Coordinates of C-alpha atoms and ligand atoms in Angstrom, one line a residue:
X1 CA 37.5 -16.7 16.1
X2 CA 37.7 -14.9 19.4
X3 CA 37.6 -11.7 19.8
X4 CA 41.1 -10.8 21.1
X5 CA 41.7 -12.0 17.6
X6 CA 40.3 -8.7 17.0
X7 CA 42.0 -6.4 19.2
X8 CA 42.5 -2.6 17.7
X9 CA 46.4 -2.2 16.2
X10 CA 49.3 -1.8 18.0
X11 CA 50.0 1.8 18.8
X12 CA 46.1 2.9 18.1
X13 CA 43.3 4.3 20.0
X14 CA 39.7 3.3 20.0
X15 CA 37.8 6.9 21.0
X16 CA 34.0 6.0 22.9
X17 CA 32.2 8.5 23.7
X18 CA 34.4 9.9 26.8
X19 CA 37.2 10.0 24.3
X20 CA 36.2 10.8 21.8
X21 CA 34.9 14.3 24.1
X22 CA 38.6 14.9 25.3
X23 CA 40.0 14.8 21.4
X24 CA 37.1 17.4 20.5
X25 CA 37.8 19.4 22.9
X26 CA 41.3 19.4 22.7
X27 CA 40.4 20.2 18.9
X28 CA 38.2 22.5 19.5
X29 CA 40.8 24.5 20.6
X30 CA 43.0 24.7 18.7
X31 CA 40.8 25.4 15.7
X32 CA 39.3 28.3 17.7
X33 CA 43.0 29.5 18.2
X34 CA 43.8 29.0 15.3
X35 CA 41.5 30.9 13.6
X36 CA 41.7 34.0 16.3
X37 CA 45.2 34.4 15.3
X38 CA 44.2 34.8 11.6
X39 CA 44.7 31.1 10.1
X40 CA 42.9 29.2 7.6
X41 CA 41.8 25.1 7.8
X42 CA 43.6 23.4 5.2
X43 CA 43.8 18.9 4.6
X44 CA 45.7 16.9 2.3
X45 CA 45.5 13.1 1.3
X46 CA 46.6 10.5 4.3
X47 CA 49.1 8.7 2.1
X48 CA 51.5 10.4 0.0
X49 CA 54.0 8.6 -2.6
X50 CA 57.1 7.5 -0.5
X51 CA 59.3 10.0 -2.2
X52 CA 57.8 13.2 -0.8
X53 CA 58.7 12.1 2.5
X54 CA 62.6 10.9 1.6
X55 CA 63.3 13.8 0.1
X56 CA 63.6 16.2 3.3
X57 CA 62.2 14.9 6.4
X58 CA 65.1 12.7 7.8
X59 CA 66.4 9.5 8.5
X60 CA 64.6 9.2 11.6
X61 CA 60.7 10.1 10.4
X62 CA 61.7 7.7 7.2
X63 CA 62.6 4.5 9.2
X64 CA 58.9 5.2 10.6
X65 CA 57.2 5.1 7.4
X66 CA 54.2 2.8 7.3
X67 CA 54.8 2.5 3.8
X68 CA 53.4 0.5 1.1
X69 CA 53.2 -0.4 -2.7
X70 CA 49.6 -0.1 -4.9
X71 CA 47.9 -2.0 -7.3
X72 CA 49.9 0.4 -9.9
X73 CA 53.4 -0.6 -8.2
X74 CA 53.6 3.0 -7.0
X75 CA 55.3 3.2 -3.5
X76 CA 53.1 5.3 -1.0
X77 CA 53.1 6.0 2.5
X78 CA 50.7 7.0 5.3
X79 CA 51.7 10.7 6.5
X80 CA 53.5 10.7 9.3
X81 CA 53.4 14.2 9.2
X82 CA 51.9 16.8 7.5
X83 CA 54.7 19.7 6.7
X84 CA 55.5 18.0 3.4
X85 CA 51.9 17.5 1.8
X86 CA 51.8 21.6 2.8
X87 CA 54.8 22.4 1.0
X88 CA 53.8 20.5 -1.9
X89 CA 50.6 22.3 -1.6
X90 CA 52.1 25.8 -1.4
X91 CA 54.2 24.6 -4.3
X92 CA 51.4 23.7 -6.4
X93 CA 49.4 26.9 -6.4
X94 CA 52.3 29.6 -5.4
X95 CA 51.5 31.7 -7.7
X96 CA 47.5 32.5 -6.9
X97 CA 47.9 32.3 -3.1
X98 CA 47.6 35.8 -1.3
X99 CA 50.7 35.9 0.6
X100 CA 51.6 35.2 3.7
X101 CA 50.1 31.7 3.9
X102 CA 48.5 32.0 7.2
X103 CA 47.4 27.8 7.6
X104 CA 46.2 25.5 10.5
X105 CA 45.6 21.8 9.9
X106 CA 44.5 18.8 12.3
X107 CA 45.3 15.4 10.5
X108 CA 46.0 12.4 11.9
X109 CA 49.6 11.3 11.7
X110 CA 51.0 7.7 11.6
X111 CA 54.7 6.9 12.9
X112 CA 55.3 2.8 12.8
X113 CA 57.4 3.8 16.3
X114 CA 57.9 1.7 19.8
X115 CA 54.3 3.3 21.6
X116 CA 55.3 4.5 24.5
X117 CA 53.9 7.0 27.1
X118 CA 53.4 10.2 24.6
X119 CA 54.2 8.2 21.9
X120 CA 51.3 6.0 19.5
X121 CA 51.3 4.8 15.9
X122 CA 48.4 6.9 15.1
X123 CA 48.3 10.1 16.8
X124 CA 46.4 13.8 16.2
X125 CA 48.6 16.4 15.1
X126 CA 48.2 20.4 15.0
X127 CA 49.8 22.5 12.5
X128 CA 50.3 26.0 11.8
X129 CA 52.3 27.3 9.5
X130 CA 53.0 30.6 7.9
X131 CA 54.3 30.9 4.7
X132 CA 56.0 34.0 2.5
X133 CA 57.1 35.8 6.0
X134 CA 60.9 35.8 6.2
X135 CA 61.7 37.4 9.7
X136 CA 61.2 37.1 13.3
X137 CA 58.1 38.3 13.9
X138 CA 56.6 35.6 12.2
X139 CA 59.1 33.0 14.5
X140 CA 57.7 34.9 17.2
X141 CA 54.0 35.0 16.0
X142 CA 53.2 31.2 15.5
X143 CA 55.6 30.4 19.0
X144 CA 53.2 32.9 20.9
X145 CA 50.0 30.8 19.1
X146 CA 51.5 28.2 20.4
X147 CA 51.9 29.1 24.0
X148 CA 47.8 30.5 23.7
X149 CA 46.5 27.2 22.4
X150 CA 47.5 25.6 26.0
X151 CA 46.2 28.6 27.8
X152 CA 43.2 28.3 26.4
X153 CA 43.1 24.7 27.2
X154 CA 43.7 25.9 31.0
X155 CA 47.1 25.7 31.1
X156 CA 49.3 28.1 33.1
X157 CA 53.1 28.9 32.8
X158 CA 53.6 26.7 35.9
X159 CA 53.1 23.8 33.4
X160 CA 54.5 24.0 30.4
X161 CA 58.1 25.6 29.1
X162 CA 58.8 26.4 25.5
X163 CA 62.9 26.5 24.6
X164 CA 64.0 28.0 21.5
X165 CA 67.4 28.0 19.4
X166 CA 68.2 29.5 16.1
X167 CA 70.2 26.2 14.0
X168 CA 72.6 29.2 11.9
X169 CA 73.2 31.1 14.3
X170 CA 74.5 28.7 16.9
X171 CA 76.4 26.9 14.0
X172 CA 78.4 30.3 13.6
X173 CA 78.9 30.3 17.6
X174 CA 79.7 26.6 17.5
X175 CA 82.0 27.2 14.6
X176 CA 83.9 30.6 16.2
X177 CA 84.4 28.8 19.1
X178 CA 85.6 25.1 19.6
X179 CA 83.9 23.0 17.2
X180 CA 85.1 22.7 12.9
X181 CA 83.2 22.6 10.6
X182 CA 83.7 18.4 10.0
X183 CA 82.7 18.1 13.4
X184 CA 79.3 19.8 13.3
X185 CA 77.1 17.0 12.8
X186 CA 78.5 15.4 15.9
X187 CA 78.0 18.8 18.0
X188 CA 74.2 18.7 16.8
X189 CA 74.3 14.5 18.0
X190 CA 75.6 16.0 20.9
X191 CA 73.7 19.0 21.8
X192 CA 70.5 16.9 20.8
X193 CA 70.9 14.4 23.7
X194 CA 72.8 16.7 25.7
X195 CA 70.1 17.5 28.7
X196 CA 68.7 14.5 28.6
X197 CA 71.5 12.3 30.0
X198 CA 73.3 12.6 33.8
X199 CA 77.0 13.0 34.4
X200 CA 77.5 9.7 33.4
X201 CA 75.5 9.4 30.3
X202 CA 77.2 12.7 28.9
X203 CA 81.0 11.5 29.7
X204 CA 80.3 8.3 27.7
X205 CA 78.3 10.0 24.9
X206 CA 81.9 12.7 24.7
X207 CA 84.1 9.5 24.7
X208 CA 81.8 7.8 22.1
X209 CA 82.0 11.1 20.0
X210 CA 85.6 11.3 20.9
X211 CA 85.8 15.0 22.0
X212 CA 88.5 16.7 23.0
X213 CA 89.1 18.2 26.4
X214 CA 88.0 21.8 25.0
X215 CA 85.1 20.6 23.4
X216 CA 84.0 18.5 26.5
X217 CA 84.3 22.0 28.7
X218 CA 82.1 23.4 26.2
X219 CA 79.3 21.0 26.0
X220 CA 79.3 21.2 29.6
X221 CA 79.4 24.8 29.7
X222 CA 76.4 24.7 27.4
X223 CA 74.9 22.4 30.0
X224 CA 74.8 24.6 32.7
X225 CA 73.5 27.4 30.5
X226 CA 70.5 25.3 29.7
X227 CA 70.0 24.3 33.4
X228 CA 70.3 27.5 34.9
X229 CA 67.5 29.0 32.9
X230 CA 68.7 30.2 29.4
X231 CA 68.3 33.9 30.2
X232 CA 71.8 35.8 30.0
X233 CA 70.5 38.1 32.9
X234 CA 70.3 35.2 35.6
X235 CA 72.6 32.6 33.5
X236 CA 76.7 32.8 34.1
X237 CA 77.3 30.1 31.9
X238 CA 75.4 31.5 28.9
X239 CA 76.8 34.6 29.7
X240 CA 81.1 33.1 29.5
X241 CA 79.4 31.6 26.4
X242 CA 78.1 33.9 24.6
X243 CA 81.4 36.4 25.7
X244 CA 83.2 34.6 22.9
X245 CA 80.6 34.3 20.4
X246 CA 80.5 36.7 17.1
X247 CA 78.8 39.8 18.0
X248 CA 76.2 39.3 15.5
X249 CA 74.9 36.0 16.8
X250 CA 74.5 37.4 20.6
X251 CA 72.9 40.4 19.1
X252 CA 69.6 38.1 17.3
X253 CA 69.7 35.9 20.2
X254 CA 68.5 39.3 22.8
X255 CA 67.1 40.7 20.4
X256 CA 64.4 37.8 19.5
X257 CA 64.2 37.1 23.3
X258 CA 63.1 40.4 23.8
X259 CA 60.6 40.0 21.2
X260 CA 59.3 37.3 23.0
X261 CA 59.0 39.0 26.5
X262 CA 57.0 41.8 25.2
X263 CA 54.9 39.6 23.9
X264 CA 54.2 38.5 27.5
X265 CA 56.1 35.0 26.8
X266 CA 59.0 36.3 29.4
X267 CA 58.0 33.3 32.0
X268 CA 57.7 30.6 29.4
X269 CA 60.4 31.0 26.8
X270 CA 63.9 30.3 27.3
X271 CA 66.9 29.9 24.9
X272 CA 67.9 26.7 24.8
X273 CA 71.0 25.4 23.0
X274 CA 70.3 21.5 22.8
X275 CA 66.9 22.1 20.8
X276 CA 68.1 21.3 17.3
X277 CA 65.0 19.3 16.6
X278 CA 65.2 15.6 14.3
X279 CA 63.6 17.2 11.0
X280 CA 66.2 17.7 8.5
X281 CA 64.5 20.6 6.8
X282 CA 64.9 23.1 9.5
X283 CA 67.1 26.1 9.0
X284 CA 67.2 28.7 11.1
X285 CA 64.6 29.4 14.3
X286 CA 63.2 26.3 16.1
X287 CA 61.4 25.7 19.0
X288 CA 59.8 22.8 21.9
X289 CA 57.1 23.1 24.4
X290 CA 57.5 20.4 27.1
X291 CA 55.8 19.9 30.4
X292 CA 57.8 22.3 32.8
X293 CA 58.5 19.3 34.5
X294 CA 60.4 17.7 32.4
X295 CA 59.2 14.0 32.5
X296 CA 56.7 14.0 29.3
X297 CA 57.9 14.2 25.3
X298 CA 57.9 16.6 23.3
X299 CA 54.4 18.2 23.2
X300 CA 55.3 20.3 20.1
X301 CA 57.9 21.4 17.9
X302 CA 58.4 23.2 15.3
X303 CA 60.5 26.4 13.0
X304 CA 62.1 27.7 10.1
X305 CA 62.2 25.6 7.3
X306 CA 63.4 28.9 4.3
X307 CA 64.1 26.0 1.5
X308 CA 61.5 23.1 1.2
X309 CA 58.8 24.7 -1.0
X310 CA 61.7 25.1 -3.5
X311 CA 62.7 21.3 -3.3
X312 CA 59.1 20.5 -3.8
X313 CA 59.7 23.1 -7.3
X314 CA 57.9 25.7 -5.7
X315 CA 59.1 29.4 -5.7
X316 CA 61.9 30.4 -2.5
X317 CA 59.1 31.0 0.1
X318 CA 60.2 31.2 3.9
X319 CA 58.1 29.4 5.9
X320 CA 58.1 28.5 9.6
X321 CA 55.1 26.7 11.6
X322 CA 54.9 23.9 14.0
X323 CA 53.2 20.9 15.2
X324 CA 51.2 19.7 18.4
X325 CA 50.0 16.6 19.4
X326 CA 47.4 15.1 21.0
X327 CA 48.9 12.4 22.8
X328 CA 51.3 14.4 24.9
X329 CA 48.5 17.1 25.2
X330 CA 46.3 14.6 26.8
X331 CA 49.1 13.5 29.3
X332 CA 49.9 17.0 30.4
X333 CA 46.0 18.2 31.1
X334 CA 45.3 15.4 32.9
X335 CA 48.8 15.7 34.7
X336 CA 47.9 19.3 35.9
X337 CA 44.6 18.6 36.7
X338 CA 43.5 21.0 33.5
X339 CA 40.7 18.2 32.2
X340 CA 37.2 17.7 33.6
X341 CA 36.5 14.4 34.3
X342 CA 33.0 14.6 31.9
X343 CA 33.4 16.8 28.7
X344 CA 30.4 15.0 27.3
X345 CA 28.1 17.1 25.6
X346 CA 25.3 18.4 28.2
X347 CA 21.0 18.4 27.5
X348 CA 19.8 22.4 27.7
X349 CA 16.7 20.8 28.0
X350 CA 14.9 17.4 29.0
X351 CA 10.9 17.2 27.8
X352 CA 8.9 14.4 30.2
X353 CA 5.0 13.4 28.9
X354 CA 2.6 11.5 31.1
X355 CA 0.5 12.2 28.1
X356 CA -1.0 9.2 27.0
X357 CA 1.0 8.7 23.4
X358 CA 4.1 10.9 22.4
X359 CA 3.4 13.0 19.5
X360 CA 3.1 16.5 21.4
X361 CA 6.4 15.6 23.2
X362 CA 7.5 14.5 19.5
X363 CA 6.6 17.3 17.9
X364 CA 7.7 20.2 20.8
X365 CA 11.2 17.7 21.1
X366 CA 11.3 18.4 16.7
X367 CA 10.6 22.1 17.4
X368 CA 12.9 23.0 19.9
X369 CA 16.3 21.2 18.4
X370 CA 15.2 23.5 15.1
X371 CA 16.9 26.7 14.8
X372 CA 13.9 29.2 13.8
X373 CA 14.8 32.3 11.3
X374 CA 13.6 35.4 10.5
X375 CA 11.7 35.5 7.1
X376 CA 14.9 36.1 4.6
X377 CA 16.6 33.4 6.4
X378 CA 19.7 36.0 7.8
X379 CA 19.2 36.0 11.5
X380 CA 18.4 33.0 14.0
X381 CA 15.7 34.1 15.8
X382 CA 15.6 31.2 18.5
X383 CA 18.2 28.8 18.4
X384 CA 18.0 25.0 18.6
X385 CA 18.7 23.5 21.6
X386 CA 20.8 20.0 22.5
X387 CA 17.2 18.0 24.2
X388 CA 17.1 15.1 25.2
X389 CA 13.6 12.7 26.3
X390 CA 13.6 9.2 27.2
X391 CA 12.2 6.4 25.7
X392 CA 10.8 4.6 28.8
X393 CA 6.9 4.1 28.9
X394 CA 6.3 5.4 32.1
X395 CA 4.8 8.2 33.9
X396 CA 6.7 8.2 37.3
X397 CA 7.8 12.0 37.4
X398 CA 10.4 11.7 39.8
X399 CA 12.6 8.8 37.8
X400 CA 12.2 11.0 34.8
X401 CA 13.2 13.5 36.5
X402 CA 16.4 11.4 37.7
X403 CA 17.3 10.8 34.1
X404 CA 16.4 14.4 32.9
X405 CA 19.3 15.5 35.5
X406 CA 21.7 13.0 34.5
X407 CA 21.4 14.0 31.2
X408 CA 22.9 17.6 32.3
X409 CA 20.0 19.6 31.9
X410 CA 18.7 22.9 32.6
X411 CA 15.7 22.6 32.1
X412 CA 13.1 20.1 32.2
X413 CA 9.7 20.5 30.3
X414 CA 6.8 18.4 31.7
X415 CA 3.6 17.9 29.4
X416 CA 0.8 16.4 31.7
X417 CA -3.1 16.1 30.9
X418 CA -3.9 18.6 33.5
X419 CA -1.5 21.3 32.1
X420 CA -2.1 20.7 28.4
X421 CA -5.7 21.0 29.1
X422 CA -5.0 24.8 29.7
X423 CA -2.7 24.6 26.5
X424 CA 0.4 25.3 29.1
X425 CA 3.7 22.8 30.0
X426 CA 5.2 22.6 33.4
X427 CA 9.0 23.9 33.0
X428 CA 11.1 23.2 36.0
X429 CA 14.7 24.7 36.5
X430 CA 16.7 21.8 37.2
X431 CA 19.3 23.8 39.2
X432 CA 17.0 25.6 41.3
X433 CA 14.4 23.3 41.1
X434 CA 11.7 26.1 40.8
X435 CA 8.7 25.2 38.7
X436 CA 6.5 27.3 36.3
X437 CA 3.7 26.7 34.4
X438 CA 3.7 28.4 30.9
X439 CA 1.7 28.5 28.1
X440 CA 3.4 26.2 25.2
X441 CA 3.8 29.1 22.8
X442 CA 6.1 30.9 25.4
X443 CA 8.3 27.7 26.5
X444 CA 11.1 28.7 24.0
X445 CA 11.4 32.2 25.7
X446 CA 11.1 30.6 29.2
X447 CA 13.7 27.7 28.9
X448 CA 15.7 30.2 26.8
X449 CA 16.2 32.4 30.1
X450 CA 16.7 29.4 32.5
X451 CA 19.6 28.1 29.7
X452 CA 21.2 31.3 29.8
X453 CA 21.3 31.6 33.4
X454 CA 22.7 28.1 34.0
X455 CA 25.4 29.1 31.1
X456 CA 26.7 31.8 33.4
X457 CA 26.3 29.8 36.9
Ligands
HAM1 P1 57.7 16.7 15.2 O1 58.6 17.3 16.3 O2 58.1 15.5 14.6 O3 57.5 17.9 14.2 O4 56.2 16.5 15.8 C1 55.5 17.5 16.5 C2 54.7 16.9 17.7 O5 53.9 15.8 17.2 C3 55.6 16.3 18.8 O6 56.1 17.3 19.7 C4 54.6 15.4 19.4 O7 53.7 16.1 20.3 C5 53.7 14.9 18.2 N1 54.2 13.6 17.8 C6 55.2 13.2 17.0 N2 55.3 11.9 16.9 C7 54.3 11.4 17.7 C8 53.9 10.0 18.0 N3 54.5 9.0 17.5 N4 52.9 9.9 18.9 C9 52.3 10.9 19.4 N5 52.6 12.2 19.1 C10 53.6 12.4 18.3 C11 56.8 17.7 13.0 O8 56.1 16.7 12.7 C12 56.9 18.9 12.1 N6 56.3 18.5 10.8 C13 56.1 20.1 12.7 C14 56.1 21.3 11.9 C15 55.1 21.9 11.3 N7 57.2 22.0 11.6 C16 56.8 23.0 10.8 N8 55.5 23.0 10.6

């Protein structure tokens, strides 16, 4: 057999090294976000039975099921998300959770769709959810996490947008306006496809949907709203729009935008009529960050979803929360220029011997990637360090010293007869390339200072 008999699946991702170093810290991240903002790690199993994902997810995320049957005919699926196992979660232990559910989870997601740029069959996704917290500031609290997860990846509001739409309260405009009430799943169709199509595309999509003159003027009202920047202030459009919408409805809509500029989210967030988002559990707030210039997926989505811990035979618990992944993530750092070309992990500190057999360097190599304690074990005294030696059986200095700095060092610890005969090492700052000798039982203090000093360079 050959091995392109072997290649990996279609839609999947084999992560070396180099990889595998963007998903971590892309990962990193988010946990680190995550947990600033007051969330907890949660998992769940990778397959669930079929059911759990029939019963509220949608049409569209069930025709992507990589589904199959077990040895006990049950039928199971892989996740292809992760909302549902959480709401089964929540349901499960309602009662003896501390309230809100403040969660963050990082599974890995499978989706049997077409890969595409942005898209795979087995992609990382981000969640975070909070559960038990009915009003806005909670819409507004997990939005704003999201924004700060791509800041802290080094991401500025040049690159991304984030557009948000409440599914109630524009189906009460929708509904005053021009569109009844048997019409409304075709005004979602509609407003779901709406900005991504030109003149063309949206004239056949209204004869396809057969709308009326009013309700094409409408759509294409809505249209320009969306491309003129979703703020009423700067937006004529939204503002004839919203002139004939019920007081109440214009009244949340400012008044959760203005939650969002004082949160300092004024530059990012914009309301943005055609997000309705493909989830069929969504009620009321939802929101999608993009790339700001609109030629990448989805890079996360996400809102309120008040009703699905109670189909799972939970309590009623509002909940709202969203999900990121990596895929798109990836796209858009590299895009902006917001990824290094090397995130693999870097030495602190190389050790060289042109001692005649290794067990000093052995044994100062064992010593120095050991964390030391105080007595009761509470405090790190001297922390371990990443070092790194080479295995080659040779005493030329300088090639050592080539590999000591590709390793990324900052230091490079040379044990030599002459040296060790004093009981010192030779330490040599790789960055400066100033050279000390010190006595063996203070080379943890010396590196320590050269480490710290190339941490802040
Ligand atoms: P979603 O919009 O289906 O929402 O997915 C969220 C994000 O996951 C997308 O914006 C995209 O970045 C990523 N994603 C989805 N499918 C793929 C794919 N095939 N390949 C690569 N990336 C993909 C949900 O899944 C909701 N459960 C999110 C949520 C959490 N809502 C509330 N809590």
């Amino acid at each position: 057999m050959t091995t392109a008999a072997f290649q990996a699946p279609k839609g999947t991702r084999d992560f070396y090294p180099p990889e595998m170093a963007v998903r971590r810290h892309i990962e990193d991240a988010w946990r680190r976000i995550s947990i600033r903002h007051g969330f907890l790690e949660v998992d769940g199993p990778t397959f669930e039975s079929l059911d759990l994902y029939k019963v509220k997810s949608g049409d569209e995320i069930v025709s992507q099921l990589f589904s199959f049957t077990d040895r006990g005919e049950r039928d199971l699926a892989l996740r292809p998300e992760f909302t549902p196992t959480l709401a089964r979660m929540i349901a499960q232990r309602a009662a003896g959770l501390p309230r809100p559910v403040k969660w963050f989870s990082i599974p890995r997601c499978y989706r049997a769709e077409q890969p595409q740029k942005g898209r795979l069959r087995e992609f990382i996704q981000w969640n975070v959810d909070v559960v038990g917290e009915a009003g806005p500031r909670a819409d507004g609290e997990v939005l704003n996490l999201c924004a700060d997860a791509l800041f802290e990846l080094g991401l500025t509001t040049t690159d991304f947008r984030i557009g948000w739409n409440h599914r109630e309260l524009i189906t009460q405009a929708l509904l005053a306006t021009f569109v009844s009430a048997g019409r409304l799943p075709d005004a979602f169709y509609i407003l779901d496809r709406l900005q991504k199509l030109d003149d063309r595309g949206r004239r056949e999509l209204y004869a396809a949907r057969n709308c009326a003159p009013t309700e094409m003027t409408h759509y294409e009202m809505i249209h320009s709203a969306i491309a003129e920047g979703g703020r009423p202030d700067d937006s004529p459009s939204l503002q004839r729009l919203m002139a004939a919408w019920p007081q109440e409805v214009t009244a949340a809509i400012t008044a959760f935008q203005s939650r969002l500029d004082s949160m300092g989210l004024a530059e990012l967030c914009r309301f943005d009529i055609s997000i309705v988002r493909g989830l069929a559990y969504y009620t009321g707030f939802v929101f999608e960050a993009a790339d700001a210039r609109g030629d990448n997926r989805a890079l996360a989505g996400g809102g309120r979803y008040d009703r699905l811990i109670e189909t799972f035979g939970g309590p009623a618990l509002p909940a709202v929360g969203f999900g990121m992944g990596d895929v798109v993530l990836e796209i858009l750092l590299r895009d902006h220029g917001r990824l290094k070309d090397n995130l693999l992990p870097r030495a602190d500190i190389f050790v060289i011997s042109t001692l005649d057999t290794p067990d000093k360097a052995d044994r100062l190599i064992s010593d120095l990637r050991r964390s030391q304690w105080n007595q009761d074990h509470t405090l790190i005294v001297h922390p371990g360090y990443h070092v790194q030696t080479s295995y080659r059986a040779t005493k030329n200095i300088g090639k050592l010293l080539q590999e000591a700095a590709a390793s990324g060092a900052a230091a490079a610890i040379i044990l030599a007869p002459d040296e060790m005969s004093r009981g010192n090492v030779k330490v040599k700052n790789l960055f400066d390339r100033t050279e000390t000798e010190v006595s063996i039982t203070d080379v943890r203090q010396t590196v320590r200072s050269i480490i710290q000093m190339s941490a802040r360079a």
